[in-house]
Every structure is written in structure tokens, then in C-alpha cells.
Amino acid sequence: MCGIVGYIGDRVALPILLNGLKRLEYRGYDSAGVAILEDLPLVFKKKGKVAELEKHIGNQKLTGSIGIGHTRWATHGEPNDVNAHPHASMNGKFVIIHNGIIENYARLRERLEARGVTFKSQTDTEVLANLIEYIYEKGQVDAELAVRLALSKVIGAYGLVVMCVGEPDKLIAARKGSPLVIGVGNEEYFIASDATPIVEYTKSVIYLNDGDVAVIKKDQLVLKTMKNDSQSPVIQELSIDIGEIDKGGYDHFMLKEIFEQPRSIQDTFRGRVRSENNEIHLGGLYEVMPRLIESKRIIIIACGTSWHAGLVGEYLFEDFARVNVEVEYASEFRYRNPIINKDDVVIAISQSGETADTLAAIRLAKENGALVLGICNVVGSSIPRETHAGVYTHAGPEIGVASTKAFTCQVTVLAMMAISIGRSKGLIDDTNYRKLIQEFNQIPEKIGEILSQSGHIKQIADKYKNSTNSLYLGRGYLFPVALEGALKLKEISYIHAEGYPAAEMKHGPIALIDQNMPVVVVATKDSSYEKIVSNIQEVKARNGQVIAVVTKGDTIIRQMADYVFEIPETETVFTPLLSVIPLQLFSYYIAVMRGCNVDQPRNLAKSVTVE
Ligand code: F6R
């Protein structure tokens, strides 16, 4: 949540910052701002998107080669020009940008006000800027020490970059709980909250750890801990390409990412599902496999779409590995008093690897002695670094705020895990194992087949674009798909949508059904097919409109439903990977037809780093 970008070197900073902010806009788009250090810092900030900021700057010539920029998702203080970052301290000696939340900001503000410090905004960030300046002036210390002393008084999370007018040759960056990456160039450095603004300039990066403070000059980077102990920076190579963070000819990132799914699933398979020798091999789990096999309970923790993938995981682990599974919202789990045993295995699922509640739940599980594994997409993010072991999804950068390819890649990893544990436990015989792997390998091609029907899905979307409500139903493996379909629709089109297990409909939601209520039923051929056919009849008997996702060639539901989306036949366990695709497209087209900003839906941000 919120995006940070910074530059120090010999180039003109402004275009680098504005370009970076556009790339980061998916992290928050309430307001944007930049500060460029010339003789004094020149600060420009504006409510709204980066385009508004660009208009506000206009044709002004800003030639400074040190600068910071921020795109905001509001927490403290409404989104307006004043609350936008960067924030300057009262006497203008410091300018800072900050992600995260300073929890004790009200008390710190009160104390500073009592000492005559005045504030312009309602933000916690301005409190930090003034605290740093206060310590710098009163303590007669240098900027670096002022930052470290100020941060020692702060409770909360931060990723921040500080510019000091009196020390114009450096930027100071610090991290606790909010990610920061430093790009290493030739006599220049780039700082950002994730690698997307950096990748076009350099692939060499340093991920800051919690508690790191970096003092960055154009030709030198000094890394320390908060306690002033020296650290050796570890330079890593980024594996993403610039093409992956462009729209690549599509109208929106979301559409591009939906269409990327055959490839992203293949990338997630690569080297892991081997059709030549019929094996699944998960290198990241090799050392913990004995413990996974012995485990009596798996707890899956996640939020949002990742939680839906976790729910599919429950069915997979129960079917293949015959182990107890609980799927928990990270935000509930961490605040309950959950029973976590030393022989439990906790699997945390997260696209961003930075979701604050999931991270807190991981820490709780570790404190209680569980083995904690991660399924993550963003390489180098916090979750893979805080878990004992794990598997990356290799979906590539997901920029659209609504998660699509991350979901199918998470389900892919969960299926690989469940099958390989089941196989190691001797629960899957040779014939079945071979059949599963062969079918698994067909999934990308089958998704391609569904994508080729996008025109048909668009036509049906046109018929439902003006709905105000809708119900999504599914059973078994398709219940989490119904939840995911409903989430996709509501988050990008603002149409109210509810996902339900189909059999639960008659325990309440059936009261909602009338001729205006579209009911999306995920009803492919599996063991509960007959039951879901009855559920469709119950909807039709009440004049509801049925849009059904069915197996190719289905004639029974085709006769009952108003419209159908066909998906190719597959093993029941893989149906979530196929059936979610038409629902993603359906939501996408409806949102576009309603004029919604699908890549940046209102009030949302890509990674939720606040609790
Ligand atoms: C929905 C969506 C969110 C995320 C959730 C968890 O489309 O994107 O519900 O799935 O915020 O995020 P991660 O997976 O990054 O932990």
C-alpha cells in the first residue's frame, strides 16, 4: 500500500520519479507527490492520480538529480493535497515519504506541539518529519543519527526515505515492516517500495531487511542496523523483465494478466511437473518433506483471493494427502487464541508477500513452534524471508489490483504440493499419479481454449452490465471458485455479489431470487453434478436468471440456464483452474462496460501492508 520511489545520481530526477510513480500507482492512487532537491527542496503534491500531479507541475523546469516521490493510499487523514506526501518538516530542513503506520503518532504529535512544533496535515508522516527535525536541531546531530533516534521513538511500521537540506548529497532510507528495494546503478541509486520502478534502469538490487538504515550517496551506499552496526549489502539480480510490467498491447493490466495464465501456470510448473519421468518435484520443500508427510494438521492462512486459493487447497490436501486442514483468514487467526501445535504445518499464501495480517499470523505460528511454509509470488518479499521454506508461484508481476493469475498459480502450487505429499505417503498409485500429471500438463492449453471464447463471454457480460446484485454458487472444489467469482465482480464493477455453497442457498439466499437476480452457477461435471442441477432448477422455479459454467458438451444444464460458458473436461481436482477463467473475464467486461477503472478500483490497493 502506497508507493515509494527515490533517485540519487547524475540524471534529472523528475522523469525517473514520475515514471516510477506511474508504475507504482497500483499500490495506491489517492494522491501523488514529488520533492526534488535543488538549492532547496521543491515539493509538488496533488490529490488524485499521477496524471493530476503531472498537470500540476506543468512545464516547470526541475533539473535536480536527487528526488523522492510517493503515491498514497490514505490511512491517516483524508486524501487531499495537504495530506499527500512528501511531507516537509516545520522549518523545511527535512522532506520525507513514508509507507506504513506510526501507531503512537498522536502522542508524539502532542509532545512536539507542546514544544512549539506546528503541523499542516493530519498525517502520521508529518509527525515523523518534525520529530527528525526536532532531534536534528535540538540534539545538534547529523541527519543519519536524527533519523535513527527518531525511529527509536516510533511504534509502528515504516518504509521511508528522508531528504535533508543541510546534507544535500544523500538520501536516508529505513525499513521496518514495509518493503524497500534499492537499485544499484553506475554511480546512481534507485529506491522503491517494490522493484517495478527500478527494473528498467538496473537489475541489481538490495532488499532492505527490517531494522536496516541505508545512507545513500550517488557513489556510495552504507547499510547499518538501527543500532548503528554495519551491515554488508547483499546484491541480488532481478528476474523480471521490463515487458512484464507493461500492458503489452492490452487495454488493461487485468486483461493482460488473465490472458497470461497459460504461460504463468507453465512457468509455475517448469522444472517441477515433469511429464518425461512422471514426477512432481518441489525443490523448495525438499528438506521439510519428511515433516510434511508426518504432519497431522495443516493450517492455511491468507487473505482475500489468496484465501480462496487456500480453500481449494483444503479440498486438495484432504483428497490427496488425507490430512486435516483448516483454512483461516490471517486477520482472524492472529487475533484469536488459536491452538497451534509444534507438529502443525502452517502454509501462508500471498501474492505480494507483504500482507500485514498474513505476516503477523506467520510470526505467531513460528513463535508456537509450527513449521511455516510460504506460497508467494513476489521474489524477495517479506513472507518468503520469514517462512522456513516455501514455493514461489512464478506468475510474474501482477499489476492489476484484482488478482487473477496469482490465484491460478497458487492453486497450481497447492495441487503440486498435495499430490506430491499424497504420493510420498503412498496414497496415490502409479496409474493415478501418471494420469494426474498428464492432465495437469494439459491445463495451460485448456485455459487457452477458454480464453479463445472471450468474445462470447463479453456478449453475455453486456446483458448483465446493469445488474445491481448477483449470486455465485458452487459445490465442492467449485465453491471457492464461486467466492472468487463474486469477489472479482464486486471489487472491479461495484456490483454487489455474494458467493455461496450451492446447497446453502435454500437456507437463506433463495429469498433474494426474482427475475432480476442473475445467479452464476459453477456446475461442471463432477460427483455433485445432479445436486447442482437441482439447485439450478430451484433458481429457475423462482424466475432467477442462470448463467452457468459447464463442461463442454453439457446438454442438461444448457437447456435450463439462460446462458452457458463452456470449459473443457478435466479431472475434478483441476476444475478450479479452468472454471475461474470465464468468471474473471465476465467481471472484467462488465466493469469496462460500466466505465470502471478495472486496474485501480476505488478504495483498493494492491498490497495491504496495514493491519
Ligand atoms: C482480490 C485481491 C485481494 C488479495 C488480498 C491478499 O482480487 O487481490 O483480495 O488477494 O489482499 O493479498 P496477497 O495475496 O498479496 O496477500
XYZ file of C-alpha atoms and ligand atoms in Angstrom:
627
model
C 0.000 0.000 0.000
C 1.401 3.363 -1.046
C 4.336 3.510 -3.402
C 7.768 4.960 -2.775
C 10.337 5.993 -5.339
C 13.640 7.806 -4.942
C 16.641 8.680 -7.089
C 20.160 9.946 -6.488
C 22.752 10.202 -9.273
C 23.594 12.434 -12.221
C 20.385 12.199 -14.238
C 17.477 14.626 -13.944
C 15.393 13.021 -11.207
C 11.872 14.208 -12.129
C 11.153 11.945 -15.135
C 12.518 8.943 -13.236
C 10.247 9.723 -10.296
C 7.124 10.337 -12.394
C 7.723 7.211 -14.438
C 8.255 5.245 -11.232
C 5.093 6.634 -9.665
C 3.063 5.541 -12.687
C 4.446 2.045 -12.325
C 3.617 2.115 -8.617
C 0.159 3.572 -8.980
C -1.377 0.126 -8.411
C -0.209 0.392 -4.789
C -2.362 3.430 -4.065
C -3.863 6.242 -6.043
C -5.456 8.701 -3.632
C -2.743 11.294 -4.187
C 0.783 11.628 -5.510
C 3.743 13.894 -4.918
C 7.435 14.513 -5.545
C 10.223 16.517 -3.928
C 13.288 17.494 -5.935
C 16.355 18.823 -4.194
C 17.697 21.879 -5.996
C 19.009 24.684 -3.762
C 16.006 23.945 -1.596
C 13.587 21.028 -1.876
C 10.789 21.790 -4.328
C 7.696 19.885 -3.301
C 4.719 19.232 -5.594
C 1.753 17.154 -4.495
C -1.783 16.650 -5.655
C -4.890 14.727 -4.775
C -5.724 12.056 -7.361
C -3.630 10.144 -9.829
C -0.102 10.784 -11.052
C -1.591 12.443 -14.156
C -3.011 15.183 -11.877
C 0.421 15.682 -10.354
C 1.970 15.969 -13.821
C -0.595 18.656 -14.738
C 0.176 20.462 -11.501
C 3.922 20.502 -12.244
C 3.216 21.611 -15.820
C 6.206 22.854 -17.787
C 8.329 23.884 -14.827
C 11.965 23.043 -15.373
C 13.180 20.920 -12.497
C 16.729 19.828 -13.086
C 17.733 18.432 -9.677
C 19.231 14.981 -9.622
C 18.117 13.961 -6.131
C 14.439 13.367 -5.552
C 11.732 11.365 -3.854
C 8.152 10.567 -4.876
C 5.116 8.899 -3.366
C 1.720 7.602 -4.368
C -0.668 7.294 -1.452
C -3.409 5.011 -0.165
C -4.846 7.079 2.659
C -4.753 5.826 6.246
C -4.371 8.910 8.467
C -6.150 11.946 7.070
C -8.417 12.157 4.033
C -6.943 12.080 0.529
C -6.220 15.736 -0.318
C -3.300 17.918 -1.432
C -2.151 18.702 2.102
C -2.124 15.127 3.347
C -0.315 13.906 0.212
C 3.378 13.005 0.539
C 6.181 14.164 0.561
C 5.912 15.949 3.905
C 8.299 18.722 4.877
C 9.207 19.399 8.498
C 8.166 22.682 10.113
C 11.415 24.529 9.323
C 11.779 22.861 5.949
C 15.036 21.076 6.794
C 13.696 17.594 6.067
C 11.337 16.172 3.491
C 10.121 12.611 3.795
C 7.995 9.955 2.141
C 6.660 7.065 4.182
C 4.713 3.824 3.819
C 3.196 2.130 6.849
C 1.626 3.464 10.016
C 3.139 5.226 13.025
C 0.877 3.898 15.761
C 1.969 6.300 18.508
C 1.814 9.338 16.227
C -0.866 11.114 18.285
C 1.249 11.051 21.457
C 4.386 12.107 19.552
C 2.465 14.954 17.923
C 1.124 16.151 21.256
C 4.630 16.241 22.702
C 6.028 18.094 19.711
C 3.141 20.595 19.789
C 3.825 21.211 23.480
C 7.340 22.218 22.395
C 6.051 24.678 19.806
C 6.141 22.498 16.684
C 3.282 23.208 14.264
C 1.672 20.891 11.704
C -0.030 21.387 8.372
C -1.562 17.945 7.806
C -3.294 15.199 9.770
C -0.751 12.562 8.770
C 1.469 10.387 10.917
C 4.234 11.025 8.362
C 4.452 14.731 9.123
C 4.891 13.802 12.789
C 7.909 11.758 11.777
C 9.342 14.591 9.651
C 9.006 17.012 12.573
C 10.404 14.560 15.094
C 13.501 14.056 12.949
C 13.939 17.821 12.543
C 13.399 18.434 16.255
C 16.090 15.916 17.220
C 18.434 17.248 14.489
C 18.109 20.836 15.717
C 17.996 20.311 19.467
C 20.489 17.454 19.591
C 22.892 19.066 17.103
C 23.334 15.682 15.467
C 23.697 14.743 11.808
C 20.750 13.677 9.691
C 21.502 9.971 9.917
C 21.603 9.972 13.714
C 18.490 12.157 13.864
C 16.652 9.586 11.731
C 17.836 6.662 13.855
C 16.968 8.420 17.126
C 13.547 9.437 15.829
C 12.795 5.909 14.666
C 13.750 4.525 18.068
C 10.802 6.505 19.487
C 8.351 5.230 16.932
C 5.922 2.336 17.361
C 4.587 1.009 14.096
C 5.655 0.099 10.601
C 7.582 2.095 8.068
C 9.423 2.099 4.813
C 10.691 5.643 4.405
C 13.079 7.887 2.532
C 14.394 11.109 4.028
C 15.938 14.090 2.263
C 17.906 16.615 4.328
C 18.515 20.155 3.029
C 21.670 20.566 5.137
C 23.159 17.334 3.758
C 22.211 17.544 0.095
C 24.466 14.727 -1.095
C 22.426 11.874 0.359
C 19.096 10.163 0.894
C 18.428 8.115 4.006
C 16.164 5.073 3.754
C 14.873 2.889 6.578
C 12.633 -0.121 6.814
C 10.559 -1.831 9.467
C 7.601 -3.840 8.225
C 7.173 -2.012 4.909
C 9.326 -3.158 1.999
C 12.094 -1.136 0.372
C 14.352 -2.116 -2.507
C 17.457 -0.236 -3.623
C 18.509 -0.472 -7.277
C 22.266 -0.261 -7.782
C 23.304 1.636 -10.916
C 26.575 3.072 -12.130
C 27.180 5.980 -9.739
C 23.452 6.195 -9.111
C 20.882 4.519 -6.885
C 17.152 3.995 -7.213
C 14.939 3.389 -4.197
C 11.439 1.949 -4.344
C 8.801 0.076 -2.407
C 8.992 -2.723 -4.978
C 11.146 -3.465 -7.978
C 8.735 -2.274 -10.689
C 10.098 1.297 -10.971
C 13.687 0.051 -10.864
C 13.801 -2.765 -13.408
C 14.126 -0.526 -16.455
C 17.308 1.059 -15.071
C 19.106 -1.802 -13.344
C 18.586 -5.418 -12.380
C 20.972 -5.323 -9.428
C 19.027 -4.722 -6.252
C 19.391 -4.797 -2.496
C 16.312 -5.698 -0.440
C 16.400 -3.917 2.914
C 15.659 -6.040 5.966
C 13.560 -4.908 8.899
C 15.655 -2.615 11.066
C 18.012 -1.571 8.239
C 19.009 2.061 7.706
C 20.727 2.931 4.409
C 22.640 6.139 3.799
C 22.764 6.550 0.049
C 25.077 8.904 -1.842
C 25.344 8.780 -5.620
C 28.558 6.771 -5.443
C 28.253 5.045 -2.074
C 25.766 3.058 -0.056
C 26.290 2.454 3.637
C 23.987 -0.052 5.273
C 23.546 -0.222 9.032
C 21.167 -1.512 11.624
C 19.093 0.860 13.721
C 21.710 0.376 16.433
C 24.433 1.596 14.070
C 26.041 -1.791 13.423
C 27.434 -2.111 9.900
C 25.727 -4.500 7.508
C 27.040 -5.963 4.257
C 24.577 -5.245 1.477
C 23.613 -8.364 -0.491
C 23.142 -7.558 -4.170
C 20.622 -9.771 -5.968
C 19.624 -9.987 -9.633
C 16.012 -9.207 -10.544
C 14.423 -11.901 -12.648
C 11.614 -9.736 -14.077
C 11.785 -8.042 -17.460
C 10.518 -4.628 -18.384
C 7.973 -6.220 -20.798
C 6.308 -7.937 -17.864
C 5.366 -4.640 -16.251
C 3.891 -3.066 -19.398
C 0.358 -3.595 -20.691
C 1.799 -5.290 -23.759
C -0.918 -4.037 -26.119
C -3.852 -4.943 -23.854
C -6.281 -2.254 -22.682
C -5.688 -3.111 -19.047
C -3.187 -4.999 -16.913
C -6.030 -7.161 -15.644
C -6.899 -8.368 -19.148
C -3.241 -8.989 -19.927
C -2.862 -10.963 -16.724
C -5.982 -13.050 -17.426
C -4.573 -13.899 -20.851
C -1.142 -14.648 -19.398
C -2.467 -17.575 -17.369
C -1.477 -20.407 -19.725
C 2.077 -19.103 -19.590
C 2.158 -18.255 -15.892
C 0.924 -21.741 -14.985
C 3.553 -23.227 -17.267
C 6.191 -21.092 -15.541
C 4.914 -22.353 -12.190
C 5.172 -25.967 -13.452
C 8.563 -25.508 -15.041
C 11.096 -27.918 -13.614
C 8.517 -29.112 -11.085
C 5.948 -31.147 -13.011
C 7.974 -33.445 -15.221
C 5.937 -35.314 -17.771
C 9.000 -37.109 -19.180
C 9.561 -39.079 -15.973
C 6.101 -38.548 -14.477
C 7.176 -36.771 -11.354
C 6.398 -33.709 -9.309
C 9.466 -32.243 -7.727
C 9.274 -29.219 -5.400
C 12.853 -28.223 -4.614
C 11.784 -25.598 -2.073
C 10.110 -28.270 0.063
C 12.743 -30.984 -0.251
C 14.153 -30.578 3.248
C 10.810 -30.233 5.002
C 9.045 -33.048 3.135
C 9.531 -35.605 5.964
C 7.793 -33.233 8.367
C 5.049 -32.504 5.864
C 4.401 -36.209 5.407
C 4.195 -36.804 9.145
C 2.071 -33.759 9.896
C -1.417 -34.423 11.297
C -2.712 -30.923 10.652
C -2.168 -28.227 8.057
C -3.349 -24.686 8.759
C -3.616 -22.435 5.706
C -3.533 -18.692 6.353
C -4.200 -15.982 3.796
C -6.434 -13.032 2.906
C -8.823 -12.276 0.025
C -8.231 -14.116 -3.219
C -5.286 -15.976 -1.694
C -7.674 -17.247 0.986
C -9.926 -18.566 -1.775
C -6.957 -20.423 -3.241
C -6.320 -21.762 0.274
C -9.866 -23.102 0.381
C -9.202 -25.031 -2.839
C -6.055 -26.258 -1.056
C -8.200 -27.710 1.731
C -10.049 -29.933 -0.757
C -6.768 -30.915 -2.438
C -4.909 -31.826 0.767
C -7.885 -33.763 2.112
C -8.303 -35.679 -1.140
C -4.685 -36.492 -1.880
C -2.788 -36.312 1.399
C -5.579 -37.352 3.805
C -4.594 -34.768 6.384
C -6.709 -32.410 8.488
C -6.787 -28.931 7.035
C -8.034 -25.651 8.448
C -8.217 -22.525 6.313
C -8.026 -19.315 8.252
C -8.336 -15.623 7.468
C -4.965 -14.350 8.675
C -6.662 -11.338 10.244
C -8.908 -13.542 12.424
C -6.331 -16.202 13.214
C -3.786 -13.763 14.607
C -6.218 -12.037 16.954
C -7.820 -15.230 18.268
C -6.139 -17.522 20.695
C -5.515 -20.255 18.118
C -4.259 -23.672 19.124
C -1.005 -24.220 17.264
C 0.955 -27.401 17.913
C 4.649 -27.965 17.300
C 3.922 -30.636 14.709
C 1.434 -28.474 12.789
C 2.362 -27.177 9.365
C 1.211 -23.647 8.565
C 1.046 -22.607 4.914
C 0.849 -18.862 4.263
C -0.379 -17.856 0.810
C 0.224 -14.381 -0.550
C 0.744 -12.848 -3.967
C 2.569 -9.773 -2.690
C 4.378 -11.436 0.196
C 3.743 -8.258 2.181
C 0.182 -8.564 3.526
C 0.455 -7.317 7.113
C -2.083 -9.699 8.663
C -0.565 -12.727 6.947
C 2.894 -11.708 8.147
C 1.647 -11.300 11.712
C -0.049 -14.723 11.568
C 3.227 -16.257 10.339
C 5.093 -14.773 13.287
C 2.507 -16.129 15.700
C 2.758 -19.623 14.181
C 6.558 -19.519 14.359
C 6.501 -18.433 17.994
C 4.386 -21.501 18.706
C 6.866 -23.835 17.050
C 4.948 -24.747 13.872
C 6.720 -25.349 10.588
C 5.739 -22.352 8.460
C 5.775 -22.532 4.672
C 5.068 -19.792 2.149
C 3.410 -19.775 -1.259
C 4.345 -16.406 -2.661
C 4.675 -14.595 -5.943
C 6.961 -11.637 -5.276
C 10.526 -12.850 -5.006
C 12.443 -11.302 -2.121
C 9.309 -10.048 -0.361
C 8.848 -10.376 3.401
C 6.846 -13.616 3.569
C 9.390 -15.818 1.767
C 12.041 -14.337 4.003
C 10.126 -15.010 7.198
C 8.952 -18.564 6.456
C 11.025 -21.715 6.992
C 10.635 -22.882 3.393
C 8.236 -22.457 0.503
C 7.390 -22.414 -3.150
C 7.283 -19.386 -5.439
C 4.360 -19.174 -7.837
C 6.298 -17.591 -10.765
C 3.162 -15.825 -12.035
C 5.281 -12.800 -12.990
C 4.420 -9.297 -11.773
C 0.695 -8.881 -11.104
C -0.086 -5.187 -11.519
C -3.896 -5.179 -11.871
C -5.272 -4.676 -8.387
C -7.726 -7.565 -8.829
C -5.807 -10.789 -8.507
C -6.192 -13.237 -11.413
C -3.087 -15.120 -12.492
C -1.814 -15.217 -8.909
C -4.922 -17.229 -7.944
C -4.470 -19.896 -10.619
C -0.742 -20.159 -9.886
C -1.432 -20.507 -6.143
C -3.913 -23.318 -6.865
C -1.300 -24.882 -9.159
C 1.283 -24.898 -6.351
C -1.235 -26.270 -3.841
C -2.158 -29.071 -6.253
C 1.527 -29.914 -6.789
C 2.068 -29.973 -3.027
C -0.985 -32.094 -2.260
C -0.210 -34.597 -4.998
C 3.440 -34.906 -4.037
C 2.629 -35.368 -0.324
C -0.051 -37.943 -1.223
C 2.403 -39.743 -3.459
C 5.133 -39.742 -0.771
C 2.618 -41.143 1.703
C 1.834 -43.946 -0.721
C -1.755 -42.780 -1.162
C -1.620 -42.284 -4.950
C -0.837 -45.333 -7.061
C 1.295 -45.269 -10.214
C -1.612 -45.209 -12.648
C -3.417 -42.404 -10.911
C -0.203 -40.414 -10.405
C 0.624 -40.690 -14.108
C -2.916 -39.717 -15.085
C -2.869 -36.675 -12.804
C 0.457 -35.438 -14.134
C -0.627 -35.889 -17.717
C -3.837 -33.973 -17.102
C -2.004 -31.289 -15.124
C 0.191 -30.702 -18.160
C -2.903 -30.135 -20.327
C -4.238 -27.305 -18.151
C -2.453 -24.359 -19.864
C -3.737 -25.459 -23.273
C -7.261 -25.884 -21.915
C -7.143 -22.395 -20.406
C -6.100 -21.148 -23.859
C -9.241 -22.754 -25.279
C -11.429 -20.907 -22.739
C -9.684 -17.616 -23.472
C -10.495 -18.031 -27.146
C -14.197 -17.733 -26.190
C -13.712 -14.287 -24.687
C -15.964 -12.722 -27.362
C -18.901 -14.887 -26.249
C -18.272 -14.042 -22.587
C -18.198 -10.352 -23.497
C -21.601 -10.613 -25.205
C -23.134 -12.132 -22.097
C -21.441 -9.555 -19.886
C -23.207 -6.894 -21.943
C -26.585 -8.365 -20.906
C -25.778 -8.155 -17.186
C -23.787 -4.940 -17.036
C -26.647 -3.047 -15.383
C -27.361 -5.572 -12.627
C -27.183 -4.361 -9.078
C -26.807 -7.745 -7.342
C -25.771 -11.252 -8.176
C -25.319 -14.603 -6.528
C -22.489 -17.054 -7.268
C -22.992 -20.727 -6.403
C -20.723 -23.765 -6.471
C -20.199 -27.034 -4.635
C -17.051 -28.883 -3.565
C -13.995 -27.649 -5.457
C -16.200 -25.093 -7.159
C -17.430 -23.389 -4.000
C -14.151 -21.400 -3.613
C -14.458 -20.544 -7.320
C -17.934 -19.116 -6.658
C -16.460 -16.982 -3.854
C -13.660 -15.812 -6.123
C -16.052 -15.020 -8.987
C -18.194 -12.914 -6.641
C -15.150 -11.096 -5.245
C -13.898 -10.281 -8.752
C -17.253 -8.821 -9.760
C -17.759 -6.686 -6.673
C -14.237 -5.318 -6.440
C -13.951 -4.065 -10.004
C -17.537 -3.338 -11.099
C -19.039 -2.341 -7.698
C -21.988 -4.684 -8.297
C -22.956 -6.399 -5.070
C -22.176 -10.111 -5.401
C -22.298 -12.987 -2.926
C -20.622 -16.358 -3.214
C -22.340 -19.326 -1.536
C -22.087 -23.098 -1.385
C -24.955 -24.039 -3.721
C -26.702 -26.230 -1.153
C -26.761 -23.363 1.367
C -28.909 -21.295 -0.965
C -32.125 -22.723 0.413
C -31.068 -21.776 3.933
C -31.477 -18.083 3.237
C -30.206 -16.531 -0.012
C -33.022 -18.111 -2.043
C -35.230 -15.345 -0.639
C -33.297 -12.891 -2.832
C -34.126 -14.628 -6.072
C -36.504 -12.978 -8.505
C -36.463 -12.211 -12.222
C -33.819 -9.502 -11.715
C -31.315 -11.652 -9.883
C -28.524 -13.139 -12.009
C -27.265 -16.362 -10.456
C -23.887 -17.568 -11.690
C -23.624 -21.306 -11.107
C -20.296 -23.100 -11.463
C -21.581 -26.533 -12.422
C -19.083 -28.730 -14.211
C -19.469 -32.498 -14.350
C -18.364 -33.999 -11.047
C -19.811 -36.177 -8.308
C -22.271 -33.496 -7.185
C -23.464 -32.656 -10.692
C -27.000 -33.941 -10.137
C -27.288 -31.967 -6.935
C -26.267 -28.726 -8.577
C -28.699 -29.380 -11.419
C -31.412 -29.439 -8.729
C -30.101 -26.142 -7.341
C -30.372 -24.594 -10.805
C -33.962 -25.826 -11.032
C -34.695 -24.197 -7.692
C -33.430 -20.881 -9.067
C -35.351 -21.212 -12.339
C -38.557 -22.109 -10.448
C -38.307 -18.657 -8.854
C -37.665 -16.902 -12.186
C -33.991 -16.246 -11.428
C -31.610 -15.842 -14.371
C -28.939 -18.522 -14.567
C -25.509 -18.125 -16.119
C -23.753 -21.460 -15.799
C -20.146 -22.540 -16.196
C -20.459 -26.070 -17.584
C -18.334 -28.843 -19.001
C -18.063 -28.748 -22.787
C -20.875 -30.737 -24.385
C -23.226 -30.475 -21.392
C -26.788 -30.604 -22.698
C -28.783 -30.835 -19.468
C -27.794 -27.501 -17.910
C -27.681 -25.854 -21.328
C -31.446 -26.401 -21.597
C -32.145 -24.903 -18.191
C -29.713 -21.995 -17.999
C -30.153 -18.641 -19.707
C -26.514 -18.614 -20.821
C -23.593 -21.001 -20.501
C -19.803 -20.690 -20.559
C -18.212 -23.974 -21.555
C -14.914 -25.235 -20.218
C -13.030 -28.311 -21.428
C -13.392 -31.531 -19.473
C -10.749 -32.188 -16.825
C -10.169 -34.025 -13.556
C -12.422 -32.628 -10.788
C -9.372 -31.516 -8.797
C -8.276 -29.213 -11.621
C -11.702 -27.685 -12.342
C -10.986 -24.541 -10.240
C -8.125 -23.717 -12.626
C -10.451 -23.722 -15.621
C -13.793 -22.583 -14.239
C -12.448 -19.372 -12.718
C -11.292 -18.071 -16.120
C -14.741 -17.229 -17.589
C -15.673 -15.588 -14.280
C -12.588 -13.369 -14.384
C -13.425 -12.339 -17.956
C -17.114 -11.828 -17.139
C -16.236 -9.420 -14.299
C -13.632 -7.664 -16.413
C -16.001 -6.973 -19.318
C -18.840 -5.861 -17.046
C -16.516 -3.443 -15.228
C -15.193 -1.996 -18.505
C -18.756 -1.578 -19.839
C -19.725 0.257 -16.646
C -16.820 2.632 -17.154
C -14.955 1.464 -14.049
C -11.204 1.688 -13.686
C -10.539 -2.044 -13.559
C -6.836 -1.816 -12.823
C -7.303 0.617 -9.974
C -10.712 0.054 -8.375
C -11.835 2.649 -5.875
C -10.612 2.380 -2.286
C -8.340 -0.597 -3.024
C -4.600 -1.025 -3.258
C -2.528 -3.925 -4.421
C -0.699 -4.964 -1.315
C -2.339 -4.441 2.044
C 0.505 -3.555 4.353
C -1.725 -2.099 7.063
C -3.500 -4.235 9.640
C -8.541 -9.522 -4.697
C -7.238 -9.264 -4.127
C -7.086 -9.292 -2.659
C -5.790 -10.017 -2.276
C -5.548 -9.909 -0.763
C -4.327 -10.698 -0.334
O -8.514 -9.509 -6.073
O -6.289 -9.015 -4.835
O -8.184 -9.877 -2.041
O -5.886 -11.350 -2.669
O -5.388 -8.574 -0.411
O -3.182 -10.224 -0.948
P -1.866 -11.074 -1.023
O -2.164 -12.278 -1.833
O -0.867 -10.177 -1.668
O -1.501 -11.443 0.380
